[in-house]
PDB file of C-alpha atoms in Angstrom:
ATOM      1  CA  MET A   1     140.261  70.312 107.583  1.00  0.00           C
ATOM      2  CA  SER A   2     141.197  66.871 106.885  1.00  0.00           C
ATOM      3  CA  TRP A   3     140.096  65.802 103.488  1.00  0.00           C
ATOM      4  CA  GLY A   4     141.203  62.362 104.097  1.00  0.00           C
ATOM      5  CA  LEU A   5     139.026  62.001 107.121  1.00  0.00           C
ATOM      6  CA  LEU A   6     136.041  63.395 105.089  1.00  0.00           C
ATOM      7  CA  LEU A   7     136.640  60.650 102.428  1.00  0.00           C
ATOM      8  CA  ASN A   8     136.796  58.141 105.225  1.00  0.00           C
ATOM      9  CA  SER A   9     133.385  59.355 106.441  1.00  0.00           C
ATOM     10  CA  LEU A  10     131.944  59.174 102.901  1.00  0.00           C
ATOM     11  CA  GLU A  11     133.335  55.669 102.419  1.00  0.00           C
ATOM     12  CA  LEU A  12     131.440  54.682 105.715  1.00  0.00           C
ATOM     13  CA  ALA A  13     128.231  56.445 104.920  1.00  0.00           C
ATOM     14  CA  VAL A  14     127.616  55.389 101.427  1.00  0.00           C
ATOM     15  CA  PRO A  15     127.611  51.535 101.913  1.00  0.00           C
ATOM     16  CA  VAL A  16     125.617  51.956 105.095  1.00  0.00           C
ATOM     17  CA  ALA A  17     122.917  53.938 103.263  1.00  0.00           C
ATOM     18  CA  LEU A  18     122.808  51.458 100.388  1.00  0.00           C
ATOM     19  CA  ALA A  19     122.595  48.335 102.653  1.00  0.00           C
ATOM     20  CA  ALA A  20     120.046  49.894 105.011  1.00  0.00           C
ATOM     21  CA  VAL A  21     117.701  50.709 102.244  1.00  0.00           C
ATOM     22  CA  VAL A  22     117.876  47.277 100.778  1.00  0.00           C
ATOM     23  CA  VAL A  23     117.385  45.621 104.027  1.00  0.00           C
ATOM     24  CA  GLY A  24     114.651  48.025 105.002  1.00  0.00           C
ATOM     25  CA  TRP A  25     112.838  47.535 101.630  1.00  0.00           C
ATOM     26  CA  PHE A  26     112.824  43.786 102.096  1.00  0.00           C
ATOM     27  CA  VAL A  27     111.619  43.976 105.698  1.00  0.00           C
ATOM     28  CA  ALA A  28     108.906  46.480 104.757  1.00  0.00           C
ATOM     29  CA  LEU A  29     107.654  44.175 102.119  1.00  0.00           C
ATOM     30  CA  PHE A  30     107.637  41.304 104.651  1.00  0.00           C
ATOM     31  CA  ILE A  31     105.562  43.464 107.119  1.00  0.00           C
ATOM     32  CA  ALA A  32     103.131  44.529 104.325  1.00  0.00           C
ATOM     33  CA  SER A  33     102.512  40.758 103.295  1.00  0.00           C
ATOM     34  CA  SER A  34     102.185  39.655 106.936  1.00  0.00           C
ATOM     35  CA  ARG A  35      99.167  39.858 109.304  1.00  0.00           C
ATOM     36  CA  GLY A  36      98.225  39.461 112.970  1.00  0.00           C
ATOM     37  CA  ARG A  37     100.940  38.831 115.487  1.00  0.00           C
ATOM     38  CA  VAL A  38     103.631  38.273 112.860  1.00  0.00           C
ATOM     39  CA  ARG A  39     103.161  41.721 111.485  1.00  0.00           C
ATOM     40  CA  TRP A  40     103.160  43.331 114.836  1.00  0.00           C
ATOM     41  CA  ALA A  41     106.252  41.404 115.976  1.00  0.00           C
ATOM     42  CA  ALA A  42     108.288  42.538 112.928  1.00  0.00           C
ATOM     43  CA  LEU A  43     107.074  46.125 113.189  1.00  0.00           C
ATOM     44  CA  ALA A  44     107.826  46.184 116.994  1.00  0.00           C
ATOM     45  CA  GLY A  45     111.280  44.770 116.148  1.00  0.00           C
ATOM     46  CA  ALA A  46     111.985  47.481 113.634  1.00  0.00           C
ATOM     47  CA  ILE A  47     111.039  50.193 116.243  1.00  0.00           C
ATOM     48  CA  VAL A  48     113.037  48.614 119.064  1.00  0.00           C
ATOM     49  CA  SER A  49     116.008  48.137 116.712  1.00  0.00           C
ATOM     50  CA  LEU A  50     115.807  51.896 116.015  1.00  0.00           C
ATOM     51  CA  ALA A  51     115.540  52.857 119.577  1.00  0.00           C
ATOM     52  CA  LEU A  52     118.512  50.808 121.036  1.00  0.00           C
ATOM     53  CA  PRO A  53     121.494  52.888 122.215  1.00  0.00           C
ATOM     54  CA  PRO A  54     124.532  52.586 119.890  1.00  0.00           C
ATOM     55  CA  PHE A  55     126.971  51.489 122.620  1.00  0.00           C
ATOM     56  CA  LEU A  56     124.612  48.426 123.340  1.00  0.00           C
ATOM     57  CA  VAL A  57     124.754  47.177 119.788  1.00  0.00           C
ATOM     58  CA  VAL A  58     128.505  47.731 119.549  1.00  0.00           C
ATOM     59  CA  ASN A  59     129.053  46.054 122.907  1.00  0.00           C
ATOM     60  CA  ALA A  60     127.133  42.825 121.775  1.00  0.00           C
ATOM     61  CA  TRP A  61     129.358  42.591 118.547  1.00  0.00           C
ATOM     62  CA  LEU A  62     132.718  43.320 120.588  1.00  0.00           C
ATOM     63  CA  GLY A  63     131.598  40.350 122.702  1.00  0.00           C
ATOM     64  CA  LEU A  64     131.467  38.210 119.703  1.00  0.00           C
ATOM     65  CA  LEU A  65     134.085  39.479 117.339  1.00  0.00           C
ATOM     66  CA  GLY A  66     136.247  41.756 119.590  1.00  0.00           C
ATOM     67  CA  ASN A  67     139.840  40.815 120.445  1.00  0.00           C
ATOM     68  CA  VAL A  68     138.630  38.372 123.043  1.00  0.00           C
ATOM     69  CA  GLY A  69     135.243  37.706 121.427  1.00  0.00           C
ATOM     70  CA  VAL A  70     133.767  34.240 121.815  1.00  0.00           C
ATOM     71  CA  LEU A  71     133.653  33.772 117.933  1.00  0.00           C
ATOM     72  CA  LYS A  72     136.917  35.449 117.179  1.00  0.00           C
ATOM     73  CA  SER A  73     138.827  32.099 116.809  1.00  0.00           C
ATOM     74  CA  TRP A  74     136.145  30.776 114.425  1.00  0.00           C
ATOM     75  CA  LEU A  75     135.302  33.968 112.492  1.00  0.00           C
ATOM     76  CA  PRO A  76     138.564  35.920 112.105  1.00  0.00           C
ATOM     77  CA  LEU A  77     136.690  39.154 111.070  1.00  0.00           C
ATOM     78  CA  ASP A  78     138.009  42.414 112.168  1.00  0.00           C
ATOM     79  CA  ILE A  79     135.177  44.431 113.790  1.00  0.00           C
ATOM     80  CA  TYR A  80     137.604  47.339 114.363  1.00  0.00           C
ATOM     81  CA  SER A  81     137.460  48.451 110.735  1.00  0.00           C
ATOM     82  CA  HIS A  82     135.294  50.387 108.253  1.00  0.00           C
ATOM     83  CA  GLY A  83     133.516  47.177 107.477  1.00  0.00           C
ATOM     84  CA  GLY A  84     132.716  46.639 111.188  1.00  0.00           C
ATOM     85  CA  ALA A  85     131.435  50.129 111.659  1.00  0.00           C
ATOM     86  CA  ALA A  86     129.375  49.768 108.494  1.00  0.00           C
ATOM     87  CA  TRP A  87     127.827  46.546 109.650  1.00  0.00           C
ATOM     88  CA  VAL A  88     126.847  47.950 113.107  1.00  0.00           C
ATOM     89  CA  LEU A  89     125.438  51.195 111.701  1.00  0.00           C
ATOM     90  CA  THR A  90     123.297  49.203 109.058  1.00  0.00           C
ATOM     91  CA  LEU A  91     121.939  47.232 111.861  1.00  0.00           C
ATOM     92  CA  MET A  92     120.868  50.384 113.743  1.00  0.00           C
ATOM     93  CA  LEU A  93     119.569  52.312 110.717  1.00  0.00           C
ATOM     94  CA  TRP A  94     117.614  49.931 108.559  1.00  0.00           C
ATOM     95  CA  PRO A  95     114.468  50.595 110.304  1.00  0.00           C
ATOM     96  CA  LEU A  96     114.189  54.080 108.919  1.00  0.00           C
ATOM     97  CA  PRO A  97     113.958  52.837 105.187  1.00  0.00           C
ATOM     98  CA  CYS A  98     111.727  49.939 106.368  1.00  0.00           C
ATOM     99  CA  LEU A  99     109.139  52.260 108.080  1.00  0.00           C
ATOM    100  CA  MET A 100     109.303  54.873 105.177  1.00  0.00           C
ATOM    101  CA  CYS A 101     108.872  52.327 102.453  1.00  0.00           C
ATOM    102  CA  LEU A 102     106.083  50.659 104.389  1.00  0.00           C
ATOM    103  CA  GLY A 103     103.833  53.695 103.822  1.00  0.00           C
ATOM    104  CA  PRO A 104     103.747  53.454  99.917  1.00  0.00           C
ATOM    105  CA  LEU A 105     103.387  49.669 100.104  1.00  0.00           C
ATOM    106  CA  LYS A 106     100.205  50.079 102.161  1.00  0.00           C
ATOM    107  CA  ARG A 107      98.745  52.341  99.580  1.00  0.00           C
ATOM    108  CA  LEU A 108      98.774  49.473  97.142  1.00  0.00           C
ATOM    109  CA  THR A 109      95.060  48.962  95.963  1.00  0.00           C
ATOM    110  CA  ALA A 110      93.427  45.862  94.413  1.00  0.00           C
ATOM    111  CA  GLU A 111      92.812  47.913  91.191  1.00  0.00           C
ATOM    112  CA  LEU A 112      96.555  48.296  90.690  1.00  0.00           C
ATOM    113  CA  LEU A 113      97.064  44.606  91.044  1.00  0.00           C
ATOM    114  CA  ASP A 114      94.130  43.819  88.844  1.00  0.00           C
ATOM    115  CA  ALA A 115      95.475  45.890  86.169  1.00  0.00           C
ATOM    116  CA  GLU A 116      98.385  43.603  85.668  1.00  0.00           C
ATOM    117  CA  PRO A 117      97.082  40.211  86.585  1.00  0.00           C
ATOM    118  CA  GLY A 118      99.962  38.269  85.022  1.00  0.00           C
ATOM    119  CA  LEU A 119     102.600  40.082  87.202  1.00  0.00           C
ATOM    120  CA  GLY A 120     103.714  37.931  90.224  1.00  0.00           C
ATOM    121  CA  GLY A 121     106.791  37.369  92.331  1.00  0.00           C
ATOM    122  CA  TRP A 122     110.093  39.141  91.562  1.00  0.00           C
ATOM    123  CA  LEU A 123     108.546  40.492  88.319  1.00  0.00           C
ATOM    124  CA  LEU A 124     105.668  42.190  90.373  1.00  0.00           C
ATOM    125  CA  ALA A 125     108.327  43.535  92.889  1.00  0.00           C
ATOM    126  CA  ARG A 126     110.421  45.018  90.079  1.00  0.00           C
ATOM    127  CA  SER A 127     107.669  46.317  87.841  1.00  0.00           C
ATOM    128  CA  LEU A 128     105.099  47.742  90.408  1.00  0.00           C
ATOM    129  CA  LEU A 129     106.317  47.685  94.068  1.00  0.00           C
ATOM    130  CA  LEU A 130     109.967  49.042  93.535  1.00  0.00           C
ATOM    131  CA  PRO A 131     108.581  52.003  91.488  1.00  0.00           C
ATOM    132  CA  MET A 132     105.942  52.750  94.068  1.00  0.00           C
ATOM    133  CA  THR A 133     108.506  52.829  96.913  1.00  0.00           C
ATOM    134  CA  LEU A 134     111.412  54.439  95.112  1.00  0.00           C
ATOM    135  CA  PRO A 135     110.811  58.116  96.371  1.00  0.00           C
ATOM    136  CA  ALA A 136     110.636  56.861  99.905  1.00  0.00           C
ATOM    137  CA  ALA A 137     113.706  54.691  99.464  1.00  0.00           C
ATOM    138  CA  LEU A 138     115.677  57.675  98.009  1.00  0.00           C
ATOM    139  CA  GLN A 139     114.495  59.977 100.818  1.00  0.00           C
ATOM    140  CA  SER A 140     115.230  57.392 103.578  1.00  0.00           C
ATOM    141  CA  GLY A 141     118.562  56.598 102.026  1.00  0.00           C
ATOM    142  CA  LEU A 142     119.652  60.320 102.167  1.00  0.00           C
ATOM    143  CA  ILE A 143     118.543  60.426 105.838  1.00  0.00           C
ATOM    144  CA  VAL A 144     120.641  57.189 106.655  1.00  0.00           C
ATOM    145  CA  PHE A 145     123.570  58.716 104.763  1.00  0.00           C
ATOM    146  CA  ALA A 146     123.450  61.881 106.914  1.00  0.00           C
ATOM    147  CA  LEU A 147     123.114  59.802 110.077  1.00  0.00           C
ATOM    148  CA  ALA A 148     125.842  57.524 109.325  1.00  0.00           C
ATOM    149  CA  PHE A 149     128.145  60.308 108.243  1.00  0.00           C
ATOM    150  CA  ASN A 150     127.654  62.312 111.421  1.00  0.00           C
ATOM    151  CA  ASN A 151     127.734  59.330 113.793  1.00  0.00           C
ATOM    152  CA  ILE A 152     130.363  59.484 116.495  1.00  0.00           C
ATOM    153  CA  ALA A 153     129.596  56.642 118.921  1.00  0.00           C
ATOM    154  CA  VAL A 154     130.089  53.730 116.703  1.00  0.00           C
ATOM    155  CA  PRO A 155     133.331  54.821 114.905  1.00  0.00           C
ATOM    156  CA  ALA A 156     134.708  56.031 118.096  1.00  0.00           C
ATOM    157  CA  ILE A 157     134.162  52.772 119.993  1.00  0.00           C
ATOM    158  CA  LEU A 158     135.545  50.792 116.995  1.00  0.00           C
ATOM    159  CA  GLN A 159     138.521  53.155 116.541  1.00  0.00           C
ATOM    160  CA  VAL A 160     137.589  54.060 113.004  1.00  0.00           C
ATOM    161  CA  LYS A 161     139.073  57.349 111.942  1.00  0.00           C
ATOM    162  CA  VAL A 162     136.401  59.417 110.490  1.00  0.00           C
ATOM    163  CA  PHE A 163     135.931  63.110 110.544  1.00  0.00           C
ATOM    164  CA  PRO A 164     133.186  63.517 113.220  1.00  0.00           C
ATOM    165  CA  VAL A 165     135.137  61.422 115.611  1.00  0.00           C
ATOM    166  CA  GLN A 166     138.403  63.483 115.153  1.00  0.00           C
ATOM    167  CA  PHE A 167     136.433  66.672 115.324  1.00  0.00           C
ATOM    168  CA  TRP A 168     134.934  65.645 118.613  1.00  0.00           C
ATOM    169  CA  VAL A 169     138.130  64.511 120.162  1.00  0.00           C
ATOM    170  CA  GLN A 170     139.876  67.766 119.391  1.00  0.00           C
ATOM    171  CA  PHE A 171     137.017  69.879 120.659  1.00  0.00           C
ATOM    172  CA  SER A 172     136.321  67.752 123.840  1.00  0.00           C
ATOM    173  CA  THR A 173     140.175  68.146 124.866  1.00  0.00           C
ATOM    174  CA  SER A 174     140.543  71.766 124.126  1.00  0.00           C
ATOM    175  CA  TYR A 175     137.196  73.258 124.109  1.00  0.00           C
ATOM    176  CA  ASN A 176     138.241  75.543 121.314  1.00  0.00           C
ATOM    177  CA  PHE A 177     134.935  77.187 120.096  1.00  0.00           C
ATOM    178  CA  ALA A 178     136.690  78.937 117.203  1.00  0.00           C
ATOM    179  CA  LEU A 179     137.886  75.583 115.989  1.00  0.00           C
ATOM    180  CA  ALA A 180     134.300  74.124 116.425  1.00  0.00           C
ATOM    181  CA  TRP A 181     132.803  76.968 114.172  1.00  0.00           C
ATOM    182  CA  GLN A 182     135.647  76.492 111.611  1.00  0.00           C
ATOM    183  CA  TYR A 183     135.252  72.689 111.145  1.00  0.00           C
ATOM    184  CA  GLY A 184     131.831  71.921 112.685  1.00  0.00           C
ATOM    185  CA  TRP A 185     129.933  73.682 109.731  1.00  0.00           C
ATOM    186  CA  VAL A 186     130.647  70.407 107.681  1.00  0.00           C
ATOM    187  CA  LEU A 187     128.678  68.357 110.187  1.00  0.00           C
ATOM    188  CA  ALA A 188     125.879  70.824 110.005  1.00  0.00           C
ATOM    189  CA  ALA A 189     125.748  71.507 106.407  1.00  0.00           C
ATOM    190  CA  LEU A 190     124.816  67.824 105.362  1.00  0.00           C
ATOM    191  CA  PRO A 191     121.649  67.616 107.536  1.00  0.00           C
ATOM    192  CA  LEU A 192     120.649  71.299 106.680  1.00  0.00           C
ATOM    193  CA  GLY A 193     121.097  70.547 103.031  1.00  0.00           C
ATOM    194  CA  LEU A 194     118.987  67.446 103.405  1.00  0.00           C
ATOM    195  CA  LEU A 195     116.177  69.340 105.120  1.00  0.00           C
ATOM    196  CA  LEU A 196     116.129  71.848 102.103  1.00  0.00           C
ATOM    197  CA  LEU A 197     116.219  68.957  99.617  1.00  0.00           C
ATOM    198  CA  LEU A 198     113.370  67.256 101.212  1.00  0.00           C
ATOM    199  CA  ARG A 199     111.369  70.334 102.107  1.00  0.00           C
ATOM    200  CA  GLY A 200     107.793  70.052 100.956  1.00  0.00           C
ATOM    201  CA  ARG A 201     107.981  66.577  99.826  1.00  0.00           C
ATOM    202  CA  ALA A 202     105.038  64.250 100.940  1.00  0.00           C
ATOM    203  CA  VAL A 203     105.748  61.299 103.143  1.00  0.00           C
ATOM    204  CA  ALA A 204     103.407  58.444 102.990  1.00  0.00           C
ATOM    205  CA  TRP A 205     103.131  57.278 106.537  1.00  0.00           C
ATOM    206  CA  PRO A 206     102.094  53.561 107.306  1.00  0.00           C
ATOM    207  CA  TRP A 207      99.135  54.342 109.323  1.00  0.00           C
ATOM    208  CA  GLU A 208      97.501  56.583 106.656  1.00  0.00           C
ATOM    209  CA  SER A 209      96.199  53.549 104.628  1.00  0.00           C
ATOM    210  CA  GLN A 210      95.023  50.087 105.469  1.00  0.00           C
ATOM    211  CA  GLY A 211      96.248  48.605 102.126  1.00  0.00           C
ATOM    212  CA  ILE A 212      95.177  45.356 100.583  1.00  0.00           C
ATOM    213  CA  PRO A 213      94.682  42.299 102.670  1.00  0.00           C
ATOM    214  CA  ALA A 214      97.972  40.626 103.390  1.00  0.00           C
ATOM    215  CA  GLU A 215      96.830  37.330 101.817  1.00  0.00           C
ATOM    216  CA  VAL A 216      96.228  38.898  98.600  1.00  0.00           C
ATOM    217  CA  LEU A 217      99.768  40.220  98.445  1.00  0.00           C
ATOM    218  CA  ARG A 218     101.204  37.172  99.648  1.00  0.00           C
ATOM    219  CA  ASP A 219      99.508  35.215  96.810  1.00  0.00           C
ATOM    220  CA  ARG A 220     100.782  37.638  94.199  1.00  0.00           C
ATOM    221  CA  LEU A 221     104.490  37.565  95.614  1.00  0.00           C
ATOM    222  CA  GLY A 222     104.792  33.869  95.578  1.00  0.00           C
ATOM    223  CA  GLN A 223     106.582  31.567  97.934  1.00  0.00           C
ATOM    224  CA  ALA A 224     110.137  32.256  96.725  1.00  0.00           C
ATOM    225  CA  LEU A 225     110.020  36.058  97.286  1.00  0.00           C
ATOM    226  CA  ILE A 226     107.955  35.633 100.588  1.00  0.00           C
ATOM    227  CA  GLY A 227     110.641  33.186 101.729  1.00  0.00           C
ATOM    228  CA  THR A 228     113.384  35.618 100.916  1.00  0.00           C
ATOM    229  CA  VAL A 229     111.868  38.678 102.526  1.00  0.00           C
ATOM    230  CA  ALA A 230     110.930  36.603 105.694  1.00  0.00           C
ATOM    231  CA  THR A 231     114.566  35.321 105.926  1.00  0.00           C
ATOM    232  CA  VAL A 232     115.952  38.748 105.628  1.00  0.00           C
ATOM    233  CA  ALA A 233     113.406  40.216 108.136  1.00  0.00           C
ATOM    234  CA  TRP A 234     113.883  37.726 110.952  1.00  0.00           C
ATOM    235  CA  LEU A 235     117.600  37.644 110.518  1.00  0.00           C
ATOM    236  CA  PHE A 236     118.083  41.318 110.907  1.00  0.00           C
ATOM    237  CA  ILE A 237     115.511  41.604 113.612  1.00  0.00           C
ATOM    238  CA  GLY A 238     117.349  38.907 115.484  1.00  0.00           C
ATOM    239  CA  LEU A 239     120.784  40.460 114.754  1.00  0.00           C
ATOM    240  CA  SER A 240     119.702  44.019 115.555  1.00  0.00           C
ATOM    241  CA  VAL A 241     117.309  43.361 118.578  1.00  0.00           C
ATOM    242  CA  LEU A 242     117.524  40.000 120.150  1.00  0.00           C
ATOM    243  CA  LEU A 243     121.292  39.617 119.972  1.00  0.00           C
ATOM    244  CA  PRO A 244     122.095  43.053 121.766  1.00  0.00           C
ATOM    245  CA  LEU A 245     119.232  42.409 124.355  1.00  0.00           C
ATOM    246  CA  GLY A 246     120.297  38.828 124.845  1.00  0.00           C
ATOM    247  CA  HIS A 247     124.052  39.803 125.388  1.00  0.00           C
ATOM    248  CA  LEU A 248     122.679  42.400 127.911  1.00  0.00           C
ATOM    249  CA  LEU A 249     120.487  40.012 129.863  1.00  0.00           C
ATOM    250  CA  PHE A 250     122.736  36.955 129.788  1.00  0.00           C
ATOM    251  CA  ASP A 251     125.991  39.039 130.812  1.00  0.00           C
ATOM    252  CA  ALA A 252     126.670  38.327 134.361  1.00  0.00           C
ATOM    253  CA  ARG A 253     128.256  41.819 134.621  1.00  0.00           C
ATOM    254  CA  THR A 254     124.868  43.318 133.931  1.00  0.00           C
ATOM    255  CA  TRP A 255     123.261  42.015 137.152  1.00  0.00           C
ATOM    256  CA  THR A 256     126.396  42.606 139.313  1.00  0.00           C
ATOM    257  CA  ASP A 257     126.759  46.097 138.072  1.00  0.00           C
ATOM    258  CA  ILE A 258     123.035  46.728 138.701  1.00  0.00           C
ATOM    259  CA  LEU A 259     123.315  45.399 142.313  1.00  0.00           C
ATOM    260  CA  ASP A 260     126.516  47.590 142.899  1.00  0.00           C
ATOM    261  CA  ALA A 261     124.444  50.614 141.508  1.00  0.00           C
ATOM    262  CA  VAL A 262     121.454  49.911 143.759  1.00  0.00           C
TER     263      VAL A 262
END
């Protein structure tokens, strides 16, 4: 077993979990404080982002920042790195914390807000909303950590050396099942331990409660915080959904390959 590769996997999974929880919490707050088509559009964006295949997201960023990417000369960022893999995984996994934190936010009642009439803006978020969503944020962070740690597709495409990729390459070339049992338990132990840790813990699903009217929450959050969460929400929905789908639709190879396949 390569302890260096395990450390590489940890170094990749930890920042992904932290970033995904932060982004997901902001987007969840934006959805909870929105109404009508805006709420449904943001919610649909989160769900679609979670459903997109990894290669589609990676391919879009390779088209931008790869060796021959269109933005490579203006943005000399190395997408073939831990940072690049962490960025792509964050774009793929932030909807999980978003959906899990949205449930507790929708359990917010008018009585809780009336109990602290002087709280508003960032102070309201820090004193009331963050404690309400902290259990869901921690649970979702652990899930994201396990998914990022065990992810094979993104690090493999971006040529990032982590334990799951090396394990899969060795097994797929040799089909050594004894080796698979010897080293594969590491990949299985993390999600199994996560299941045991989260066993019996209640999850507040978004559809279980209607919550307070969005207008009431928006008034208490204030323009500064609303502007911040809206910017984060639309930015990451655009980067997570619109960019990969747009790259797919506007790439000439998509249509030529479809015609060849038909």
